[in-house]
Amino acid sequence: MNNLFDQESQVKNIRKSRLYTVLGIVGGMLLGSLVVYFIQGRFPIEVMAGATLAGFLLLLFEFFIARHEKSDLPETDERISHNIFVFMSILSQAALAILVLGLSVFSLFGEESISIIYLWIFFLIYILVGSIGGIIVKNR
């Protein structure tokens, strides 16, 4: 019964469940590809290539997580949480300001419509800068 609450056994169980999840993803894609092959008569090789790449990346991620030594120190403290909060606040305000300025420039040039792809690109860049910047701020 004590093994149920043991930290080391919980970590091993989580690692096993992650590995089973990766195997389930790749197996599900293989099964789905076979179903598509039998229904449409064409094997979707791009789906299998994507699933294999995703499975490989997830296994690689799991390998690096397993090698990472855990210490008893907490991952964050009040200073790190405050720094991340300040960074994300400034980033959101800057993104909103850039968006408003960009829309103003488009309006000054007489454009009445904006392609949605430009908004998606802006949104994805915002997410990318926020995630990479958050990691950098956390590790400082």
Backbone as a printed PyTorch tensor [residue, N CA C, xyz], in Angstrom:
tensor([[[  0.8140,  -1.1910,   0.0000],
         [  0.0000,   0.0000,   0.0000],
         [  0.8590,   1.2560,   0.0000]],

        [[  2.0300,   1.1850,   0.6250],
         [  2.9050,   2.3490,   0.6520],
         [  3.4660,   2.6650,  -0.7240]],

        [[  3.5710,   1.6670,  -1.5830],
         [  4.0880,   1.9000,  -2.9290],
         [  3.1460,   2.7680,  -3.7470]],

        [[  1.8670,   2.7670,  -3.3830],
         [  0.9080,   3.5960,  -4.0990],
         [  1.2440,   5.0700,  -4.0000]],

        [[  1.7590,   5.4820,  -2.8720],
         [  2.0170,   6.8910,  -2.6270],
         [  3.5000,   7.2270,  -2.7250]],

        [[  4.3040,   6.2780,  -3.1440],
         [  5.7280,   6.4970,  -3.3000],
         [  5.9800,   7.3320,  -4.5580]],

        [[  6.7870,   8.3610,  -4.4250],
         [  7.0440,   9.2880,  -5.5390],
         [  7.7010,   8.5630,  -6.7110]],

        [[  8.6410,   7.6880,  -6.4360],
         [  9.3620,   7.0040,  -7.5030],
         [  8.4530,   6.0770,  -8.2980]],

        [[  7.5600,   5.3710,  -7.6250],
         [  6.6520,   4.4790,  -8.3490],
         [  5.6370,   5.2830,  -9.1670]],

        [[  5.2270,   6.4500,  -8.6790],
         [  4.3230,   7.2920,  -9.4530],
         [  4.9990,   7.7820, -10.7170]],

        [[  6.2630,   8.1620, -10.6260],
         [  6.9990,   8.6220, -11.8020],
         [  7.1270,   7.4960, -12.8190]],

        [[  7.4090,   6.2790, -12.3510],
         [  7.5070,   5.1310, -13.2590],
         [  6.1740,   4.8570, -13.9370]],

        [[  5.0790,   4.9710, -13.1900],
         [  3.7540,   4.7510, -13.7760],
         [  3.4290,   5.8150, -14.8170]],

        [[  3.8210,   7.0570, -14.5530],
         [  3.5740,   8.1210, -15.5200],
         [  4.3830,   7.8740, -16.7810]],

        [[  5.6350,   7.4380, -16.6370],
         [  6.4640,   7.1430, -17.8080],
         [  5.8630,   5.9990, -18.6220]],

        [[  5.3830,   4.9730, -17.9340],
         [  4.7440,   3.8580, -18.6480],
         [  3.5120,   4.3380, -19.3980]],

        [[  2.7050,   5.1780, -18.7450],
         [  1.4890,   5.6420, -19.4040],
         [  1.8210,   6.5150, -20.6040]],

        [[  2.8860,   7.3030, -20.5250],
         [  3.2960,   8.1020, -21.6790],
         [  3.7470,   7.2130, -22.8240]],

        [[  4.5110,   6.1750, -22.5140],
         [  4.9660,   5.2710, -23.5650],
         [  3.7850,   4.5490, -24.2060]],

        [[  2.8270,   4.1260, -23.3870],
         [  1.6330,   3.4820, -23.9350],
         [  0.8210,   4.4580, -24.7840]],

        [[  0.8130,   5.7160, -24.3970],
         [  0.1110,   6.7250, -25.1910],
         [  0.7600,   6.8880, -26.5530]],

        [[  2.0790,   6.9270, -26.5910],
         [  2.7910,   7.0410, -27.8700],
         [  2.5120,   5.8240, -28.7360]],

        [[  2.5770,   4.6490, -28.1380],
         [  2.2750,   3.4340, -28.9020],
         [  0.8310,   3.4230, -29.3820]],

        [[ -0.0820,   3.9280, -28.5700],
         [ -1.4840,   4.0110, -28.9690],
         [ -1.6950,   4.9780, -30.1190]],

        [[ -0.9820,   6.0990, -30.0980],
         [ -1.0960,   7.0740, -31.1900],
         [ -0.6280,   6.4630, -32.4980]],

        [[  0.5490,   5.8460, -32.4810],
         [  1.0950,   5.2600, -33.7120],
         [  0.2190,   4.0880, -34.1660]],

        [[ -0.2220,   3.2620, -33.2220],
         [ -1.1000,   2.1500, -33.5860],
         [ -2.4390,   2.6190, -34.1200]],

        [[ -2.9890,   3.6760, -33.5330],
         [ -4.2550,   4.2320, -34.0160],
         [ -4.1280,   4.8090, -35.4090]],

        [[ -3.0260,   5.4530, -35.6780],
         [ -2.8020,   5.9800, -37.0270],
         [ -2.6470,   4.8540, -38.0380]],

        [[ -1.9650,   3.7880, -37.6390],
         [ -1.8350,   2.6360, -38.5370],
         [ -3.1970,   2.0080, -38.8010]],

        [[ -3.9890,   1.8350, -37.7650],
         [ -5.3210,   1.2690, -37.9330],
         [ -6.2000,   2.1760, -38.7870]],

        [[ -6.1480,   3.4880, -38.5340],
         [ -6.9130,   4.4330, -39.3360],
         [ -6.4680,   4.4390, -40.7880]],

        [[ -5.1670,   4.3330, -41.0140],
         [ -4.6570,   4.2870, -42.3840],
         [ -5.1070,   3.0270, -43.0970]],

        [[ -5.1430,   1.9150, -42.3860],
         [ -5.6230,   0.6660, -42.9940],
         [ -7.1030,   0.7520, -43.3380]],

        [[ -7.8850,   1.3980, -42.4700],
         [ -9.3090,   1.5720, -42.7530],
         [ -9.4930,   2.4260, -44.0070]],

        [[ -8.7200,   3.5100, -44.1190],
         [ -8.7970,   4.3580, -45.3070],
         [ -8.3690,   3.5730, -46.5410]],

        [[ -7.3580,   2.7240, -46.3990],
         [ -6.8960,   1.9170, -47.5360],
         [ -7.9910,   0.9680, -48.0120]],

        [[ -8.6870,   0.3270, -47.0730],
         [ -9.7280,  -0.6190, -47.4680],
         [-10.9670,   0.0840, -48.0110]],

        [[-11.2470,   1.2930, -47.5560],
         [-12.4310,   2.0160, -48.0300],
         [-12.1660,   2.7230, -49.3460]],

        [[-11.0510,   3.4660, -49.4270],
         [-10.7760,   4.2730, -50.6100],
         [ -9.8180,   3.6020, -51.5870]],

        [[ -9.1060,   2.5890, -51.1550],
         [ -8.1620,   1.9140, -52.0380],
         [ -6.8280,   2.6460, -52.1690]],

        [[ -6.5920,   3.6130, -51.3260],
         [ -5.3420,   4.3730, -51.3650],
         [ -4.7900,   4.4500, -49.9500]],

        [[ -3.5120,   4.0680, -49.8020],
         [ -2.8890,   4.1120, -48.4770],
         [ -2.3370,   5.5060, -48.2200]],

        [[ -2.7950,   6.1840, -47.1590],
         [ -2.3310,   7.5560, -46.8710],
         [ -0.9600,   7.5460, -46.2090]],

        [[  0.0800,   7.5290, -47.0260],
         [  1.4430,   7.4540, -46.5060],
         [  1.8190,   8.7070, -45.7080]],

        [[  1.2190,   9.8620, -46.0710],
         [  1.5440,  11.0910, -45.3450],
         [  1.0530,  11.0330, -43.9040]],

        [[ -0.0540,  10.3420, -43.6720],
         [ -0.5610,  10.1900, -42.3040],
         [  0.3920,   9.3250, -41.4930]],

        [[  0.8660,   8.2470, -42.0870],
         [  1.8020,   7.3720, -41.3790],
         [  3.1400,   8.0670, -41.1520]],

        [[  3.5760,   8.8630, -42.1200],
         [  4.8360,   9.5950, -41.9340],
         [  4.6910,  10.5890, -40.7820]],

        [[  3.5750,  11.2850, -40.7250],
         [  3.3380,  12.2330, -39.6340],
         [  3.2360,  11.5380, -38.2890]],

        [[  2.5490,  10.3940, -38.2550],
         [  2.4050,   9.6630, -36.9980],
         [  3.7410,   9.0990, -36.5390]],

        [[  4.5420,   8.6260, -37.4770],
         [  5.8550,   8.1020, -37.1200],
         [  6.7550,   9.2120, -36.6000]],

        [[  6.7290,  10.3560, -37.2570],
         [  7.5290,  11.4890, -36.7950],
         [  7.0540,  11.9560, -35.4160]],

        [[  5.7400,  12.0600, -35.2310],
         [  5.2100,  12.4850, -33.9280],
         [  5.5790,  11.4830, -32.8410]],

        [[  5.4630,  10.1900, -33.1480],
         [  5.8410,   9.1610, -32.1800],
         [  7.3140,   9.2340, -31.8270]],

        [[  8.1500,   9.4480, -32.8420],
         [  9.5890,   9.5650, -32.5940],
         [  9.8970,  10.7810, -31.7310]],

        [[  9.2700,  11.9140, -32.0350],
         [  9.5080,  13.1180, -31.2440],
         [  9.0160,  12.9540, -29.8100]],

        [[  7.8730,  12.2960, -29.6300],
         [  7.3650,  12.0690, -28.2750],
         [  8.2630,  11.1120, -27.4980]],

        [[  8.7790,  10.0790, -28.1640],
         [  9.7090,   9.1700, -27.4950],
         [ 11.0100,   9.8840, -27.1400]],

        [[ 11.4800,  10.7420, -28.0300],
         [ 12.6860,  11.5170, -27.7580],
         [ 12.4540,  12.4530, -26.5720]],

        [[ 11.2870,  13.0870, -26.5450],
         [ 10.9210,  13.9500, -25.4210],
         [ 10.8940,  13.1560, -24.1210]],

        [[ 10.3040,  11.9830, -24.1550],
         [ 10.2220,  11.1400, -22.9650],
         [ 11.6140,  10.7050, -22.5020]],

        [[ 12.4950,  10.4320, -23.4600],
         [ 13.8660,  10.0420, -23.1170],
         [ 14.5730,  11.1720, -22.3840]],

        [[ 14.4320,  12.4000, -22.8760],
         [ 15.0930,  13.5230, -22.2230],
         [ 14.4550,  13.8480, -20.8780]],

        [[ 13.1600,  13.6770, -20.7580],
         [ 12.4950,  13.8970, -19.4670],
         [ 12.9660,  12.8490, -18.4620]],

        [[ 13.1340,  11.6070, -18.9070],
         [ 13.5690,  10.5390, -18.0040],
         [ 14.9990,  10.7750, -17.5250]],

        [[ 15.8310,  11.3750, -18.3550],
         [ 17.2140,  11.6340, -17.9680],
         [ 17.3430,  12.8340, -17.0400]],

        [[ 16.3440,  13.6980, -17.0760],
         [ 16.4080,  14.9130, -16.2640],
         [ 16.2680,  14.5490, -14.7950]],

        [[ 17.2240,  14.9630, -14.0100],
         [ 17.1930,  14.6660, -12.5820],
         [ 16.2270,  15.6140, -11.8840]],

        [[ 15.3770,  15.0750, -11.0610],
         [ 14.4510,  15.8900, -10.2760],
         [ 15.0870,  16.1940,  -8.9210]],

        [[ 14.9460,  17.4220,  -8.5080],
         [ 15.4250,  17.8000,  -7.1870],
         [ 14.2130,  18.1480,  -6.3240]],

        [[ 14.4690,  18.3680,  -5.0570],
         [ 13.3890,  18.6960,  -4.1410],
         [ 13.0160,  20.1730,  -4.1850]],

        [[ 13.7730,  20.9620,  -4.9510],
         [ 13.4550,  22.3800,  -5.0650],
         [ 12.2370,  22.5730,  -5.9510]],

        [[ 11.3990,  23.5240,  -5.6120],
         [ 10.2460,  23.7830,  -6.4880],
         [ 10.7060,  24.3990,  -7.8030]],

        [[  9.9180,  24.1850,  -8.8620],
         [ 10.2850,  24.7120, -10.1710],
         [ 10.2540,  26.2260, -10.2020]],

        [[  9.2870,  26.8080,  -9.5400],
         [  9.1720,  28.2600,  -9.5480],
         [  9.0160,  28.7780,  -8.1260]],

        [[  9.3780,  30.0250,  -7.9710],
         [  9.0900,  30.7100,  -6.7140],
         [  8.3580,  32.0050,  -7.0570]],

        [[  8.2100,  32.8750,  -6.0750],
         [  7.4090,  34.0770,  -6.2920],
         [  8.0420,  35.0040,  -7.3210]],

        [[  9.3690,  35.0940,  -7.3380],
         [ 10.0370,  35.9870,  -8.2880],
         [  9.8370,  35.5090,  -9.7190]],

        [[  9.9820,  34.2150,  -9.9380],
         [  9.8180,  33.6790, -11.2930],
         [  8.3750,  33.8460, -11.7520]],

        [[  7.4310,  33.5660, -10.8620],
         [  6.0220,  33.7470, -11.2140],
         [  5.7240,  35.2050, -11.5420]],

        [[  6.3030,  36.1110, -10.7720],
         [  6.1000,  37.5390, -11.0270],
         [  6.7250,  37.9430, -12.3580]],

        [[  7.9320,  37.4620, -12.6430],
         [  8.5930,  37.7910, -13.9030],
         [  7.8050,  37.2770, -15.1070]],

        [[  7.2750,  36.0610, -15.0050],
         [  6.4710,  35.5100, -16.0970],
         [  5.1990,  36.3200, -16.2740]],

        [[  4.5630,  36.6980, -15.1600],
         [  3.3500,  37.5100, -15.2300],
         [  3.6240,  38.8560, -15.8990]],

        [[  4.7190,  39.5090, -15.5120],
         [  5.0730,  40.8030, -16.0990],
         [  5.3670,  40.6480, -17.5890]],

        [[  6.1160,  39.6010, -17.9520],
         [  6.4370,  39.3760, -19.3670],
         [  5.1750,  39.1600, -20.1920]],

        [[  4.2860,  38.3000, -19.7230],
         [  3.0700,  38.0090, -20.4840],
         [  2.1560,  39.2410, -20.5490]],

        [[  2.1310,  40.0490, -19.4910],
         [  1.3240,  41.2750, -19.5100],
         [  1.8560,  42.2580, -20.5420]],

        [[  3.1740,  42.4570, -20.5440],
         [  3.7720,  43.3740, -21.5100],
         [  3.5900,  42.8440, -22.9290]],

        [[  3.7640,  41.5340, -23.1050],
         [  3.6070,  40.9380, -24.4320],
         [  2.1850,  41.1120, -24.9580]],

        [[  1.1880,  40.8900, -24.1200],
         [ -0.1920,  41.0240, -24.5900],
         [ -0.5220,  42.4680, -24.9380]],

        [[ -0.0400,  43.4100, -24.1390],
         [ -0.2910,  44.8180, -24.4420],
         [  0.4420,  45.2610, -25.7030]],

        [[  1.6660,  44.7730, -25.8930],
         [  2.4250,  45.1130, -27.0970],
         [  1.7640,  44.5080, -28.3360]],

        [[  1.2770,  43.2830, -28.2170],
         [  0.6060,  42.6460, -29.3530],
         [ -0.6760,  43.3890, -29.7160]],

        [[ -1.4070,  43.8020, -28.7170],
         [ -2.6270,  44.5690, -28.9830],
         [ -2.2980,  45.9090, -29.6310]],

        [[ -1.2450,  46.5710, -29.1650],
         [ -0.8380,  47.8420, -29.7590],
         [ -0.3920,  47.6520, -31.2080]],

        [[  0.3800,  46.6040, -31.4800],
         [  0.8200,  46.3300, -32.8480],
         [ -0.3780,  46.0360, -33.7410]],

        [[ -1.3360,  45.2770, -33.2190],
         [ -2.5340,  44.9580, -33.9940],
         [ -3.3300,  46.2220, -34.3280]],

        [[ -3.5050,  47.0990, -33.3580],
         [ -4.2460,  48.3400, -33.6000],
         [ -3.4990,  49.2260, -34.5860]],

        [[ -2.1830,  49.3500, -34.4320],
         [ -1.3970,  50.1500, -35.3670],
         [ -1.4480,  49.5640, -36.7780]],

        [[ -1.3510,  48.2500, -36.8730],
         [ -1.4340,  47.6050, -38.1830],
         [ -2.7780,  47.8210, -38.8470]],

        [[ -3.8360,  47.7110, -38.0800],
         [ -5.1690,  47.9570, -38.6370],
         [ -5.3360,  49.4180, -39.0340]],

        [[ -4.7360,  50.3220, -38.2700],
         [ -4.7940,  51.7440, -38.6300],
         [ -4.0650,  52.0100, -39.9320]],

        [[ -2.9180,  51.3930, -40.1130],
         [ -2.1550,  51.5750, -41.3530],
         [ -2.9470,  51.0230, -42.5340]],

        [[ -3.5440,  49.8450, -42.3640],
         [ -4.3730,  49.2820, -43.4320],
         [ -5.5320,  50.2230, -43.7630]],

        [[ -6.1350,  50.8000, -42.7490],
         [ -7.2540,  51.7230, -42.9790],
         [ -6.7910,  52.9920, -43.6800]],

        [[ -5.6120,  53.5040, -43.3350],
         [ -5.0860,  54.7140, -43.9850],
         [ -4.7820,  54.4730, -45.4630]],

        [[ -4.3850,  53.2680, -45.8010],
         [ -4.1140,  52.9390, -47.2010],
         [ -5.3800,  52.6650, -47.9920]],

        [[ -6.5170,  52.7150, -47.3480],
         [ -7.7860,  52.5470, -48.0430],
         [ -8.2280,  51.1040, -48.2060]],

        [[ -7.5760,  50.1820, -47.5230],
         [ -7.9870,  48.7780, -47.5950],
         [ -9.2510,  48.5890, -46.7550]],

        [[-10.2240,  47.9220, -47.3410],
         [-11.4620,  47.6890, -46.6040],
         [-11.5580,  46.2810, -46.0400]],

        [[-10.6730,  45.4100, -46.4990],
         [-10.6760,  44.0410, -45.9720],
         [ -9.2410,  43.5490, -45.8510]],

        [[ -9.0420,  42.6860, -44.8940],
         [ -7.7310,  42.1090, -44.6460],
         [ -7.8760,  40.5980, -44.7680]],

        [[ -6.9280,  39.9930, -45.4590],
         [ -6.9460,  38.5430, -45.5780],
         [ -6.7880,  37.9150, -44.1980]],

        [[ -7.5480,  36.8900, -43.9540],
         [ -7.5320,  36.2520, -42.6360],
         [ -6.1990,  35.5700, -42.3600]],

        [[ -5.4470,  35.2440, -43.4090],
         [ -4.1560,  34.5800, -43.2160],
         [ -3.1920,  35.4910, -42.4580]],

        [[ -3.2690,  36.8240, -42.7000],
         [ -2.3930,  37.7420, -41.9760],
         [ -2.7200,  37.7530, -40.4850]],

        [[ -3.9810,  37.6580, -40.1470],
         [ -4.3610,  37.6090, -38.7300],
         [ -3.9100,  36.3080, -38.0830]],

        [[ -4.0070,  35.1940, -38.8130],
         [ -3.5340,  33.9090, -38.2940],
         [ -2.0250,  33.9310, -38.0840]],

        [[ -1.2980,  34.5150, -39.0360],
         [  0.1520,  34.6000, -38.8970],
         [  0.5060,  35.4330, -37.6700]],

        [[ -0.1720,  36.5600, -37.4790],
         [  0.0640,  37.4090, -36.3100],
         [ -0.2250,  36.6460, -35.0200]],

        [[ -1.3440,  35.9170, -35.0010],
         [ -1.7270,  35.1590, -33.8120],
         [ -0.7150,  34.0590, -33.5030]],

        [[ -0.2490,  33.3470, -34.5200],
         [  0.7250,  32.2670, -34.3010],
         [  2.0800,  32.8200, -33.8620]],

        [[  2.4870,  33.9730, -34.4080],
         [  3.7310,  34.6020, -33.9490],
         [  3.5970,  35.0230, -32.4940]],

        [[  2.4350,  35.5410, -32.1200],
         [  2.1840,  35.9310, -30.7290],
         [  2.3270,  34.7260, -29.7970]],

        [[  1.7610,  33.5940, -30.1840],
         [  1.8670,  32.3860, -29.3650],
         [  3.3120,  31.9090, -29.2930]],

        [[  4.0130,  31.9410, -30.4160],
         [  5.4050,  31.4950, -30.4450],
         [  6.2880,  32.3810, -29.5680]],

        [[  6.1460,  33.6810, -29.6870],
         [  6.9470,  34.6030, -28.8720],
         [  6.5990,  34.4240, -27.3890]],

        [[  5.3180,  34.2470, -27.0910],
         [  4.9180,  34.0550, -25.7000],
         [  5.4670,  32.7800, -25.1010]],

        [[  5.4550,  31.6930, -25.8600],
         [  5.9320,  30.4200, -25.3120],
         [  7.4500,  30.4020, -25.1750]],

        [[  8.1630,  30.8610, -26.2110],
         [  9.6250,  30.8670, -26.1180],
         [ 10.0820,  31.8940, -25.0830]],

        [[  9.4680,  33.0560, -25.0770],
         [  9.8220,  34.0720, -24.0910],
         [  9.5100,  33.6310, -22.6770]],

        [[  8.4020,  32.9310, -22.4850],
         [  8.0740,  32.4170, -21.1630],
         [  9.1010,  31.4240, -20.6540]],

        [[  9.5960,  30.5730, -21.5470],
         [ 10.6210,  29.6140, -21.1670],
         [ 11.9160,  30.3340, -20.7930]],

        [[ 12.2640,  31.3450, -21.5990],
         [ 13.4820,  32.1060, -21.3080],
         [ 13.3630,  32.8390, -19.9690]],

        [[ 12.2150,  33.4680, -19.7380],
         [ 12.0180,  34.2010, -18.4850],
         [ 12.0190,  33.2420, -17.3020]],

        [[ 11.4550,  32.0520, -17.4710],
         [ 11.4110,  31.0760, -16.3800],
         [ 12.8050,  30.5910, -16.0240]],

        [[ 13.6580,  30.4300, -17.0130],
         [ 14.9990,  29.9060, -16.7550],
         [ 15.9910,  30.9570, -16.2890]],

        [[ 15.6080,  32.2150, -16.3340],
         [ 16.5220,  33.2810, -15.8850],
         [ 16.6440,  33.2790, -14.4250]]])
